[in-house]
Amino acid sequence: MTRTREVRLAAAGRLEIVETVLEVPGPEQVLVRNRMIGLRAAMGLLLTGGAPGMPAYQEGKALWGPAVGEVVAGELPPGTPVAHPLGWREHAVLDTARVRLLPAGADPLLGLAQAELAHAALTTAALRTANAMS
């Protein structure tokens, strides 16, 4: 039985690192080894009860947030760089549809940037001179 670790909310504002059993990915899932997690200012609110439209972290449950990692097993080839919403743990098992493939050779920190949608639009759109704004 393989073990992994995750960060959980122990009590309001108090975190704990817990060792758990590493899940095996099922059909249409991937096991990802997290390499980096993103921190957002809003996470402070999530630790202390949430805010309108933002569910609070739950006591005894693993925290969540943006993460970048690499596929270890499952529906995608091992080593595939991905971004996903299950940070705060060494490993995450997710439905393949919940991971976003990162471009090969790109800086993995782009997967954590809050401006990632704008970056993707600018780097993948077929822009022409006629599209320029003045």
CSV table of C-alpha atoms in Angstrom, one decimal:
chain,number,residue,atom,x,y,z
A,1,MET,CA,0.0,0.0,0.0
A,2,THR,CA,1.5,3.3,-1.2
A,3,ARG,CA,1.2,6.4,1.0
A,4,THR,CA,1.0,10.1,0.2
A,5,ARG,CA,0.4,13.3,2.2
A,6,GLU,CA,-2.2,16.1,2.0
A,7,VAL,CA,-2.8,19.3,3.9
A,8,ARG,CA,-6.2,19.4,5.7
A,9,LEU,CA,-8.0,22.0,7.7
A,10,ALA,CA,-7.8,20.8,11.4
A,11,ALA,CA,-9.8,23.7,12.9
A,12,ALA,CA,-10.5,27.3,11.9
A,13,GLY,CA,-7.2,28.7,10.7
A,14,ARG,CA,-5.2,25.6,11.7
A,15,LEU,CA,-3.7,23.1,9.2
A,16,GLU,CA,-2.3,19.6,9.5
A,17,ILE,CA,-0.4,17.3,7.2
A,18,VAL,CA,-2.0,13.9,7.1
A,19,GLU,CA,-0.6,10.7,5.6
A,20,THR,CA,-3.2,8.9,3.4
A,21,VAL,CA,-3.4,5.9,1.1
A,22,LEU,CA,-2.6,6.7,-2.5
A,23,GLU,CA,-5.6,6.0,-4.7
A,24,VAL,CA,-5.3,4.1,-8.0
A,25,PRO,CA,-6.8,6.0,-11.0
A,26,GLY,CA,-9.9,4.4,-12.5
A,27,PRO,CA,-11.1,4.6,-16.1
A,28,GLU,CA,-10.9,8.1,-17.6
A,29,GLN,CA,-8.8,9.3,-14.6
A,30,VAL,CA,-5.2,10.3,-14.0
A,31,LEU,CA,-2.9,10.2,-11.0
A,32,VAL,CA,-0.9,13.4,-10.9
A,33,ARG,CA,2.2,14.1,-8.8
A,34,ASN,CA,1.9,17.8,-7.8
A,35,ARG,CA,5.1,19.8,-8.2
A,36,MET,CA,3.8,23.3,-7.5
A,37,ILE,CA,0.7,24.8,-5.9
A,38,GLY,CA,-0.7,28.3,-6.2
A,39,LEU,CA,-1.6,30.6,-3.4
A,40,ARG,CA,-4.4,33.1,-3.8
A,41,ALA,CA,-5.4,35.9,-1.4
A,42,ALA,CA,-8.9,34.4,-1.3
A,43,MET,CA,-7.6,31.3,0.4
A,44,GLY,CA,-7.4,33.2,3.7
A,45,LEU,CA,-11.2,33.7,3.4
A,46,LEU,CA,-11.7,30.0,2.7
A,47,LEU,CA,-9.7,29.1,5.8
A,48,THR,CA,-11.9,31.3,8.0
A,49,GLY,CA,-15.4,30.5,6.8
A,50,GLY,CA,-15.6,31.5,3.2
A,51,ALA,CA,-17.4,34.4,1.6
A,52,PRO,CA,-20.6,34.8,-0.5
A,53,GLY,CA,-20.2,32.6,-3.6
A,54,MET,CA,-17.0,31.0,-2.2
A,55,PRO,CA,-17.4,27.8,-0.2
A,56,ALA,CA,-15.2,27.5,2.9
A,57,TYR,CA,-12.6,24.8,3.3
A,58,GLN,CA,-14.1,21.9,5.4
A,59,GLU,CA,-12.6,20.7,8.7
A,60,GLY,CA,-11.0,17.3,8.3
A,61,LYS,CA,-10.9,17.6,4.5
A,62,ALA,CA,-8.0,18.3,2.2
A,63,LEU,CA,-7.6,21.9,1.0
A,64,TRP,CA,-7.9,22.6,-2.7
A,65,GLY,CA,-6.5,25.2,-5.0
A,66,PRO,CA,-4.5,25.5,-8.3
A,67,ALA,CA,-1.7,23.1,-8.9
A,68,VAL,CA,0.8,22.0,-11.6
A,69,GLY,CA,2.1,18.5,-11.8
A,70,GLU,CA,2.9,15.6,-14.0
A,71,VAL,CA,0.9,12.5,-14.8
A,72,VAL,CA,2.2,9.4,-13.1
A,73,ALA,CA,-0.5,6.9,-14.3
A,74,GLY,CA,-3.9,6.7,-16.0
A,75,GLU,CA,-5.4,7.9,-19.2
A,76,LEU,CA,-2.6,10.3,-20.2
A,77,PRO,CA,1.0,9.4,-20.8
A,78,PRO,CA,3.3,9.5,-17.8
A,79,GLY,CA,5.2,12.7,-17.6
A,80,THR,CA,2.5,14.8,-19.2
A,81,PRO,CA,2.5,18.3,-17.6
A,82,VAL,CA,-0.9,19.4,-16.4
A,83,ALA,CA,-2.7,22.0,-14.3
A,84,HIS,CA,-5.6,21.2,-12.1
A,85,PRO,CA,-7.6,22.4,-9.0
A,86,LEU,CA,-6.5,19.8,-6.4
A,87,GLY,CA,-3.4,21.4,-4.9
A,88,TRP,CA,-2.4,21.0,-1.2
A,89,ARG,CA,-1.5,17.3,-1.6
A,90,GLU,CA,1.5,15.4,-3.0
A,91,HIS,CA,-0.7,13.4,-5.4
A,92,ALA,CA,-4.2,13.9,-6.8
A,93,VAL,CA,-6.5,11.5,-8.7
A,94,LEU,CA,-8.7,13.4,-11.1
A,95,ASP,CA,-11.1,12.8,-14.0
A,96,THR,CA,-9.1,13.4,-17.1
A,97,ALA,CA,-11.6,16.1,-18.1
A,98,ARG,CA,-10.6,18.2,-15.0
A,99,VAL,CA,-6.9,18.5,-16.0
A,100,ARG,CA,-5.6,21.1,-18.4
A,101,LEU,CA,-2.6,20.0,-20.6
A,102,LEU,CA,0.3,22.4,-20.4
A,103,PRO,CA,2.3,23.1,-23.5
A,104,ALA,CA,5.5,21.0,-23.8
A,105,GLY,CA,8.5,23.1,-22.8
A,106,ALA,CA,6.4,26.0,-21.3
A,107,ASP,CA,7.2,27.4,-17.9
A,108,PRO,CA,5.0,25.4,-15.6
A,109,LEU,CA,4.3,28.5,-13.5
A,110,LEU,CA,2.0,29.7,-16.3
A,111,GLY,CA,-0.4,27.0,-15.2
A,112,LEU,CA,-0.7,28.8,-11.9
A,113,ALA,CA,-1.0,32.3,-13.2
A,114,GLN,CA,-4.4,34.1,-12.8
A,115,ALA,CA,-3.9,35.5,-16.2
A,116,GLU,CA,-3.6,32.1,-17.8
A,117,LEU,CA,-6.8,32.5,-19.9
A,118,ALA,CA,-5.5,35.8,-21.4
A,119,HIS,CA,-2.1,34.1,-22.1
A,120,ALA,CA,-3.7,31.2,-23.8
A,121,ALA,CA,-5.8,33.4,-26.0
A,122,LEU,CA,-2.9,35.5,-27.0
A,123,THR,CA,-0.6,32.6,-27.8
A,124,THR,CA,-3.1,30.4,-29.6
A,125,ALA,CA,-5.3,32.9,-31.5
A,126,ALA,CA,-4.5,33.5,-35.1
A,127,LEU,CA,-4.0,37.3,-34.8
A,128,ARG,CA,-3.6,39.4,-37.9
A,129,THR,CA,-2.6,43.0,-38.3
A,130,ALA,CA,-6.3,43.9,-38.9
A,131,ASN,CA,-7.0,42.6,-35.3
A,132,ALA,CA,-4.6,45.2,-33.7
A,133,MET,CA,-6.1,47.7,-31.4
A,134,SER,CA,-4.9,51.3,-31.5
